[in-house]
Coordinates of C-alpha atoms and ligand atoms in Angstrom, one line a residue:
X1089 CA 29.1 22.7 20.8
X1090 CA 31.5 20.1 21.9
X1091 CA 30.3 18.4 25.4
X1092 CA 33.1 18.3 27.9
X1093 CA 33.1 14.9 29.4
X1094 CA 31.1 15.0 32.3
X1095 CA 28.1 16.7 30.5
X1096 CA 24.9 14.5 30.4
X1097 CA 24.2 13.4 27.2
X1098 CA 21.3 15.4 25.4
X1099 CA 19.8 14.2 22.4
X1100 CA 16.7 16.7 21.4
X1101 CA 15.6 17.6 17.5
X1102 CA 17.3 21.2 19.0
X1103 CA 20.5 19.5 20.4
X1104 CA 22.4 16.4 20.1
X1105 CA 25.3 16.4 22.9
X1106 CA 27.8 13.7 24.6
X1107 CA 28.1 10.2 24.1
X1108 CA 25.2 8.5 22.7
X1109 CA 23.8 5.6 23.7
X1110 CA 21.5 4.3 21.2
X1111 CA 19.8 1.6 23.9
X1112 CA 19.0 3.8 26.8
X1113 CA 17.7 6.5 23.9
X1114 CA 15.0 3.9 23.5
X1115 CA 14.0 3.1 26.7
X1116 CA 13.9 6.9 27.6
X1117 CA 11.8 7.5 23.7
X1118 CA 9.6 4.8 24.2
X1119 CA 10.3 3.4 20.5
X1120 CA 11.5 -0.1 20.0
X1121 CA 13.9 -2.4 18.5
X1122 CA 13.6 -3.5 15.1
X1123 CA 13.3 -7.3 14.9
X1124 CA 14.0 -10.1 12.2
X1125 CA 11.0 -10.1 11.1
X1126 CA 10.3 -6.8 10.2
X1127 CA 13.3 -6.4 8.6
X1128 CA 12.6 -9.5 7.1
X1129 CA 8.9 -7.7 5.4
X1130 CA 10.4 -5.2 4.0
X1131 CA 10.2 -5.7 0.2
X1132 CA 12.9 -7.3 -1.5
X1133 CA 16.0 -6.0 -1.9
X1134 CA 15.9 -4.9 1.8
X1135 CA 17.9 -1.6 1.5
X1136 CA 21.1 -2.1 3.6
X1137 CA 20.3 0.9 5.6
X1138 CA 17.4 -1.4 7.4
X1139 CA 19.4 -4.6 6.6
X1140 CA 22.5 -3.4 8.4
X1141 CA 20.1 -2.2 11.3
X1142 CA 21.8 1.2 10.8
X1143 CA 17.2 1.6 11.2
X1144 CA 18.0 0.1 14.4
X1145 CA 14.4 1.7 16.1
X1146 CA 11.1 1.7 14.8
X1147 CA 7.4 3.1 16.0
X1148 CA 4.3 1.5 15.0
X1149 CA 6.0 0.5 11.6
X1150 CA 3.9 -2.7 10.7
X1151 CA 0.5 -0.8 8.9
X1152 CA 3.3 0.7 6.4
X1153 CA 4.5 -2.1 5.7
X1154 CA 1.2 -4.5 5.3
X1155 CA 0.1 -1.8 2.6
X1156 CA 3.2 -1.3 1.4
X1157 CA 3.2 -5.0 0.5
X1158 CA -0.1 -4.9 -0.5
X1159 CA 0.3 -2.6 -2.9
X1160 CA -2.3 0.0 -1.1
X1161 CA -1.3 3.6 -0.7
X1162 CA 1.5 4.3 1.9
X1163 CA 3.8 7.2 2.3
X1164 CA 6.5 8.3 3.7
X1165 CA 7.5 11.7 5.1
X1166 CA 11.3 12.8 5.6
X1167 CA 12.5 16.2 5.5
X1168 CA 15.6 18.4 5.7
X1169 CA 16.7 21.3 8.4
X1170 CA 18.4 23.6 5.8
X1171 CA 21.3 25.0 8.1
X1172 CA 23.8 24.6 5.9
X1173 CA 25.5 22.3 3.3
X1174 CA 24.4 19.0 3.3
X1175 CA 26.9 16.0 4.2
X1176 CA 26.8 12.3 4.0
X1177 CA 25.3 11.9 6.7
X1178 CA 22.0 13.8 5.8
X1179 CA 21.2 12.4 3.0
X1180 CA 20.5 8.6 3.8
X1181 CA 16.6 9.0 4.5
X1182 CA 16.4 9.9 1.1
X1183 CA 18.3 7.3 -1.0
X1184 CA 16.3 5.3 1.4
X1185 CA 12.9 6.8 0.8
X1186 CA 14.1 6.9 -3.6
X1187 CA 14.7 3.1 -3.0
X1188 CA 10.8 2.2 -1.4
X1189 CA 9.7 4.4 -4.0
X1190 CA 11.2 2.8 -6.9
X1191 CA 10.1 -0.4 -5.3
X1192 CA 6.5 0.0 -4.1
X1193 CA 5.3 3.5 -5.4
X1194 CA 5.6 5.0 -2.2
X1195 CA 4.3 8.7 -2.1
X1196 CA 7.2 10.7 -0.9
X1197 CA 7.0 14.1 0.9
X1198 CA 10.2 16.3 1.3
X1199 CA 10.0 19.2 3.5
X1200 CA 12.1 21.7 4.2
X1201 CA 12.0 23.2 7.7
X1202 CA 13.5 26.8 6.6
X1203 CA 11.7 28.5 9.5
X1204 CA 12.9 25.6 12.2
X1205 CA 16.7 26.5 11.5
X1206 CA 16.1 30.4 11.6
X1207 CA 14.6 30.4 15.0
X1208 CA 17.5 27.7 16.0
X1209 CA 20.7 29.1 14.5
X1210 CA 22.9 31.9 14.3
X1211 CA 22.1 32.6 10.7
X1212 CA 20.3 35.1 9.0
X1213 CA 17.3 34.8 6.8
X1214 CA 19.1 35.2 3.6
X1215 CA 21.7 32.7 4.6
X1216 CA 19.1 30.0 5.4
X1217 CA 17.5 30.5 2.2
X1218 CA 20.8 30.4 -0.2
X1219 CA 21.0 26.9 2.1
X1220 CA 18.0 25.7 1.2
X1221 CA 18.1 26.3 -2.5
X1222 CA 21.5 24.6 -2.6
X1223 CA 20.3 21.8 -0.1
X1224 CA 16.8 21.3 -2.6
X1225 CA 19.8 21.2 -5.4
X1226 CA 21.2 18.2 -3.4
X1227 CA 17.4 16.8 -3.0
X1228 CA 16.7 17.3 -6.2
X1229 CA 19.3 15.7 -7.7
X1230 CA 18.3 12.0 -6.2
X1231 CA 15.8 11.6 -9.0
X1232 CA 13.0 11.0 -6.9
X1233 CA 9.5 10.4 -9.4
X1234 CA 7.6 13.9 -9.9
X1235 CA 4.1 12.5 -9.8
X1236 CA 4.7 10.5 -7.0
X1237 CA 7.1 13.0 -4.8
X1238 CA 6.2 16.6 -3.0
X1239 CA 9.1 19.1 -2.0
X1240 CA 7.1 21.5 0.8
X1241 CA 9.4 24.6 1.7
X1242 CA 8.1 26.1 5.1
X1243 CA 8.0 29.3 4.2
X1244 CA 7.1 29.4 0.7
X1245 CA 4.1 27.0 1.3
X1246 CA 3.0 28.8 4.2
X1247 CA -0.8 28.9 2.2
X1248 CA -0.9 25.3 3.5
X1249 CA 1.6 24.8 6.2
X1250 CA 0.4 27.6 8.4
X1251 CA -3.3 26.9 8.5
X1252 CA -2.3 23.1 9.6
X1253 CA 0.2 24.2 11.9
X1254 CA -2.5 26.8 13.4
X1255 CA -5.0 23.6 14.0
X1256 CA -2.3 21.7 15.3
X1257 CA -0.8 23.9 17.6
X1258 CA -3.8 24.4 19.9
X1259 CA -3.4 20.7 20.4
X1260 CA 0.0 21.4 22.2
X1261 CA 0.6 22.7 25.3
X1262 CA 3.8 24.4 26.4
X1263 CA 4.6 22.3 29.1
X1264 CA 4.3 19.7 26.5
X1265 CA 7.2 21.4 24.9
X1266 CA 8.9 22.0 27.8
X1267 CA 9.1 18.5 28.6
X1268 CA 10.2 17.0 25.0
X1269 CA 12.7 19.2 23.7
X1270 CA 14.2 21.4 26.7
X1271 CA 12.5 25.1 27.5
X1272 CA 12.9 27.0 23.5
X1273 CA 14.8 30.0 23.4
X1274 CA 12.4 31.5 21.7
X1275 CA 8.5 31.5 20.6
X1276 CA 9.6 30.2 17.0
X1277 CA 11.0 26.9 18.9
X1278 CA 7.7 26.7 21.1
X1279 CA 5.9 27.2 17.8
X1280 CA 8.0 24.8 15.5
X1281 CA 6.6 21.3 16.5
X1282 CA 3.5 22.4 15.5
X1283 CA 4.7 23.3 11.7
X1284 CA 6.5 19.3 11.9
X1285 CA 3.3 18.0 12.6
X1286 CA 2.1 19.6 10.0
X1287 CA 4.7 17.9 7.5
X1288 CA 4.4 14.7 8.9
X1289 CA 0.2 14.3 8.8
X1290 CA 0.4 16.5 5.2
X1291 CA 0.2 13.4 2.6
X1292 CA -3.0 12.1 4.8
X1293 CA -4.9 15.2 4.8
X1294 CA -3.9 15.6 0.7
X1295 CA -4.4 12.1 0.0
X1296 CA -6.7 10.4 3.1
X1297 CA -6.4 8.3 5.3
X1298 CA -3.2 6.2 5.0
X1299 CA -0.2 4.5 6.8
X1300 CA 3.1 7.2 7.0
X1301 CA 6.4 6.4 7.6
X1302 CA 8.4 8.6 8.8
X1303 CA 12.3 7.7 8.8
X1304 CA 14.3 9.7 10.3
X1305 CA 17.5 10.0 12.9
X1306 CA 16.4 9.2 16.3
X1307 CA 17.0 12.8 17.4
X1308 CA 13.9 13.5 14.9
X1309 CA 11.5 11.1 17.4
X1310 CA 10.5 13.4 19.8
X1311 CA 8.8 15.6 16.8
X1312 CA 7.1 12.3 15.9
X1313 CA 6.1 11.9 19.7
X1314 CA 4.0 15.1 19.4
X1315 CA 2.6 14.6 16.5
X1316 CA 1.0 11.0 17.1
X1317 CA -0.7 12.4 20.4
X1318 CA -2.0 15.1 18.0
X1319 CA -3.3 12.1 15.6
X1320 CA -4.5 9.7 18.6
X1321 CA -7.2 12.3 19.5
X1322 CA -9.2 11.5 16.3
X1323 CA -10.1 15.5 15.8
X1324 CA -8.4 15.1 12.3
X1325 CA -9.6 12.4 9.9
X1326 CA -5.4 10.7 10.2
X1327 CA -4.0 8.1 11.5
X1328 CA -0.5 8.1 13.9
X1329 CA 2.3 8.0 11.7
X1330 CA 4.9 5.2 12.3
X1331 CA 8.5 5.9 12.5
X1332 CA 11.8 4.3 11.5
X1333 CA 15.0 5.7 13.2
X1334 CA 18.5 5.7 12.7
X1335 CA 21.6 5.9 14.0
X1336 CA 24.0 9.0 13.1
X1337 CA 26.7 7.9 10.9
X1338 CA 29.7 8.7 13.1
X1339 CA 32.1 11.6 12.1
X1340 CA 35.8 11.1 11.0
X1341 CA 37.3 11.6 14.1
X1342 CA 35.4 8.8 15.6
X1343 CA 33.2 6.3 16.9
X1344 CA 30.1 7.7 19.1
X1345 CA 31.0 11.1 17.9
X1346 CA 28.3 12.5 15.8
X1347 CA 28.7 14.6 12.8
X1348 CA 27.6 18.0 13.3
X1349 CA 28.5 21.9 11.5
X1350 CA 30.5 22.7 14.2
X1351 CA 32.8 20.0 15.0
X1352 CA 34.5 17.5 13.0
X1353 CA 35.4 18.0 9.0
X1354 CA 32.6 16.2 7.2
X1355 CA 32.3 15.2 4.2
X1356 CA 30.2 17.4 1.6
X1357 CA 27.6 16.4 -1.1
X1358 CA 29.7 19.2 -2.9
X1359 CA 33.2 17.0 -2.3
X1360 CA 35.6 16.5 -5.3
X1361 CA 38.0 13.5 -5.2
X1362 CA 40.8 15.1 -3.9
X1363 CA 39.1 16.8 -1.0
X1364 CA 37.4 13.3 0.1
X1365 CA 41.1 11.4 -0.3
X1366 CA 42.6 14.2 1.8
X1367 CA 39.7 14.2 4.5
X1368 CA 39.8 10.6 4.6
X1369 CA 43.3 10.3 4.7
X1370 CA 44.1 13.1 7.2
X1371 CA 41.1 12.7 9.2
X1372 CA 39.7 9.3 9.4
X1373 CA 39.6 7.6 12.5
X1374 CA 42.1 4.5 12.0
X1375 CA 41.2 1.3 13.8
X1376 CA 44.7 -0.3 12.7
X1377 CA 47.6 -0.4 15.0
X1378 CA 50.5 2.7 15.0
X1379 CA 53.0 0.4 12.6
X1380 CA 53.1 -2.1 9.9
X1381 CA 54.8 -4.8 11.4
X1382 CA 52.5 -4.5 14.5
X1383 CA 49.3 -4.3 12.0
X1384 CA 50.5 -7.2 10.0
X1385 CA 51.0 -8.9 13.7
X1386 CA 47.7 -7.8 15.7
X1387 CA 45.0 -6.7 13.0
X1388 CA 42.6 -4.1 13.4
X1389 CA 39.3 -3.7 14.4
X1390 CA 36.8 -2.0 11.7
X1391 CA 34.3 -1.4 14.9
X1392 CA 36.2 1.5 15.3
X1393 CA 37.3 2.1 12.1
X1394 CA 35.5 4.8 10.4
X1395 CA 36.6 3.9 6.7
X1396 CA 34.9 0.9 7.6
X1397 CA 31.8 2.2 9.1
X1398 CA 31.8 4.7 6.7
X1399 CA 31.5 1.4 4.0
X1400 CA 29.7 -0.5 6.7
X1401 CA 26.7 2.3 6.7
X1402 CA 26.6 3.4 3.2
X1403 CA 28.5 2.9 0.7
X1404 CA 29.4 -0.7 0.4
X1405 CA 25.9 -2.5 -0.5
X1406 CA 27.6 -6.4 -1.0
X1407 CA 27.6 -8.2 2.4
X1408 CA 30.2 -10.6 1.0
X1409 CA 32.7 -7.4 0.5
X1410 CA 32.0 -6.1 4.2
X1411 CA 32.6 -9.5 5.6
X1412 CA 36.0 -10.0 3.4
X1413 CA 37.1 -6.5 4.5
X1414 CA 36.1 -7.1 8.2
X1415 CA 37.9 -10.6 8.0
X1416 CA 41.2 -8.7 6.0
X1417 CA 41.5 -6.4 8.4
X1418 CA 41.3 -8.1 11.9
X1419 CA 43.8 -10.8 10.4
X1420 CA 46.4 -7.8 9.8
X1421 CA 46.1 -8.4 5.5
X1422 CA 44.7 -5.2 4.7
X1423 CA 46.2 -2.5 6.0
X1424 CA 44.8 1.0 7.6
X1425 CA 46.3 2.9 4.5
X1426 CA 44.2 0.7 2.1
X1427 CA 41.0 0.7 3.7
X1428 CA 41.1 4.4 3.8
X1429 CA 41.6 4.2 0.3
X1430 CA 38.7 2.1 -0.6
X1431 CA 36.6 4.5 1.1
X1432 CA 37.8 7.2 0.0
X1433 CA 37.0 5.8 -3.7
X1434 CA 33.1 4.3 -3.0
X1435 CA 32.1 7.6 -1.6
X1436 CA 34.1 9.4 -4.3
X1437 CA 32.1 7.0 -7.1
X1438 CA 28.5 7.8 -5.1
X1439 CA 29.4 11.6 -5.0
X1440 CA 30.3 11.4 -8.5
X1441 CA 26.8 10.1 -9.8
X1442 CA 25.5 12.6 -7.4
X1443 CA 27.1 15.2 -8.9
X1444 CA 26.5 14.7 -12.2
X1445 CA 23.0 14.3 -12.0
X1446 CA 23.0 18.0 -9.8
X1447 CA 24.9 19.4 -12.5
X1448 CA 22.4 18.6 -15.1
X1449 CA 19.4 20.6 -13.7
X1450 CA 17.6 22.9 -14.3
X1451 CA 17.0 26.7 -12.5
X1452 CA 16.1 25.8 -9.4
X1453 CA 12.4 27.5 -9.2
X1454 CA 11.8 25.4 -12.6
X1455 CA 13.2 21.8 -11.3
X1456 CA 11.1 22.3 -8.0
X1457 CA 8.1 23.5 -9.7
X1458 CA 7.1 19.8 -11.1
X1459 CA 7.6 18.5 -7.2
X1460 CA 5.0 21.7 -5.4
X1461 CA 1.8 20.6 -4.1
X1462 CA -1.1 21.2 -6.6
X1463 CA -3.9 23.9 -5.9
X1464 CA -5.8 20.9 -5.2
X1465 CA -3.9 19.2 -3.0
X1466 CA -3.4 22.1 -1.0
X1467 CA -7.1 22.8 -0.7
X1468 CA -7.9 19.3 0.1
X1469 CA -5.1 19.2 3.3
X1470 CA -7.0 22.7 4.8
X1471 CA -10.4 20.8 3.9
X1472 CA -9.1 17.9 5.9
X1473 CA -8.0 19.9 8.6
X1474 CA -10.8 21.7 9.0
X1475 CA -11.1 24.8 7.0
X1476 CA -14.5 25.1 5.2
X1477 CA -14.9 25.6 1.5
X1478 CA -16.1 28.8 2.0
X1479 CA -13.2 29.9 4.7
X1480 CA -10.5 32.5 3.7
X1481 CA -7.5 30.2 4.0
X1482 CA -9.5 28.6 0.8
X1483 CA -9.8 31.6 -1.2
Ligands
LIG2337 N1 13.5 18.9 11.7 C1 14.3 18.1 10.8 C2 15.8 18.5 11.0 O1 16.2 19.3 11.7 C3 13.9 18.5 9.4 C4 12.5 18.1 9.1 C5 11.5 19.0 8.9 C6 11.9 16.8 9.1 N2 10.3 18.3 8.7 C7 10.6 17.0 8.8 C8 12.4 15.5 9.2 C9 9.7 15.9 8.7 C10 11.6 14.4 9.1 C11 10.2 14.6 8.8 O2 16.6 17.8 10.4

């Protein structure tokens, strides 16, 4: 829903509303800045997503990277709300997480929060589910490393999800809720952060004791909040998970305006060439000036411009190219027009490899199949959590 101006600004995991101010977010999350120098210790290539600060916030992040670095067993835990077809905006976390992986190994765990977006949209069971095997598609098609890589679907791994969420959610109380995310509009909500923790203490209780990372858009943090006072009282043999959080790339009609199903066009993982020109060309918020001659005369300003951010965020990796671009357009050399187009073609070159690699799957069921959690690894998480051997949830 589109905030009329004088609304408060809300971000929750259940809504994101107004203006955002990414500062005051912190100071009213608790999380903190990322510095230099932890950008600095990430392993080398530092992904531009961290590089850029686009990661501009970060929880507890240092015991991920020491073992990261140190080549000791780290993981990282990112998931996906399937409520509809995925954008570019969504799928960040992930080339992000594919990128640590190639680099260091990292265990990666996907889940899929089927049951979240049920309780919290105006869908119907059988349309969240056609989302979420076309969203796993778009997962899927990343390429992330089967031995190293889980895919958890809510619902379908309920044999391990539930029992967690059960232990978990005795740990919360509903004024707890209350407080964090706004009173739920139903028990499924009240329920729900319970299921996250779940997902986001899941590759300790599989694999023991370990740092997890968990990056994510700062709307996300409150979900880790809950979770690490669930961890902090030592009843479960986990640490706190550590969290990196990220700005929302802005949507085509502007600057501070988030992306979300049900206002701006965005653009889709699903996006031919034409469609992503004519978005971009129709739609993207132009920080050049109304005419050529005043262009050439003034220069833009590629703060604003979301071609530019668009590049800035994503898909421009070289540093030298944003600064020439940057530089181009302030001077009034490149023009609106242009930069439009450039973006229009990285994104359309990134869809295309994304597309192709899609295309070449498999069914579905048979693709996901080599990413589920083994028998064993889902009796070890109950074991960790507390189910005995001999308990039903083991049978
Ligand atoms: N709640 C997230 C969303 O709405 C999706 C999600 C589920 C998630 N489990 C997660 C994100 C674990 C990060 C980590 O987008």
């Amino acid at each position: 829903m589109p905030a009329p101006d004088d609304e408060e600004p809300t971000v929750t995991p259940y809504a994101v509303r107004g203006d955002i101010d990414y500062e005051t977010l912190l100071d009213q999350f608790g999380a903190d800045r990322l510095t230099d120098e932890q950008i600095a210790s990430f392993p080398d290539p530092v992904h531009p997503l961290v590089r850029r600060k686009i990661f501009y916030a970060e929880r507890d992040m240092s015991p991920f990277l020491a073992a990261a670095n140190a080549g000791e067993p780290h993981s990282i835990v990112t998931g996906r709300g399937p409520s509809g077809p995925m954008h570019i905006g969504h799928v960040f976390p992930f080339y992000f997480a594919k990128h640590l992986q190639d680099q260091t190994n990292t265990l990666v765990y996907i889940p899929f929060s089927d049951d979240e977006k049920y309780f919290l949209k105006d869908s119907s069971i059988a349309e969240i589910s056609d989302h979420t095997r076309e969203n796993l598609r778009d997962l899927l098609a990343i390429g992330f490393d089967p031995k190293r890589t889980r895919i958890i679907v809510d619902t379908a791994d309920a044999d391990v999800i539930y029992p967690l969420a059960a232990a978990f959610a005795k740990e919360i109380t509903q004024s707890t809720v209350d407080a964090t995310y706004g009173e739920p509009e139903n028990i499924g909500l009240s329920f729900y952060p319970a299921v996250q923790a779940a997902h986001l203490l899941l590759p300790q209780l599989v694999a023991g004791r370990h740092p997890t990372l968990v990056p994510i858009a700062v709307d996300q943090d409150p979900h880790v909040r809950v979770c690490r006072d669930i961890a902090a009282k030592q009843r479960y043999p986990v640490d706190k998970p550590g969290a990196l959080l990220s700005k929302f790339l802005p949507s085509l009609l502007g600057p501070g305006k988030m992306s979300s199903s049900d206002n701006a066009p965005s653009i889709l993982l699903t996006d031919n060439r034409e469609t992503v020109f004519e978005k971009i060309r129709t739609h993207a918020y132009s920080g050049g000036q109304s005419s050529i001659d005043a262009h050439r005369k003034f220069g833009g300003n590629p703060e604003i411009d979301i071609s530019y951010q668009f590049l800035y965020y994503f898909f421009e990796e070289s540093d030298e190219r944003m600064e020439r671009l940057a530089r181009e357009y302030r001077d009034g050399s490149l023009l609106s027009g242009k930069l439009k187009e450039i973006a229009a073609e990285q994104i359309t070159d990134f869809l295309d490899a994304h597309q192709k690699r899609r295309a070449k799957l498999g069914p579905v069921e048979d693709e996901l199949a080599k990413y589920r959690l083994t028998d064993h690894e889902r009796r070890q998480a109950r074991r960790r959590a507390g189910y005995p051997d001999d308990s039903f949830a083991q049978l």
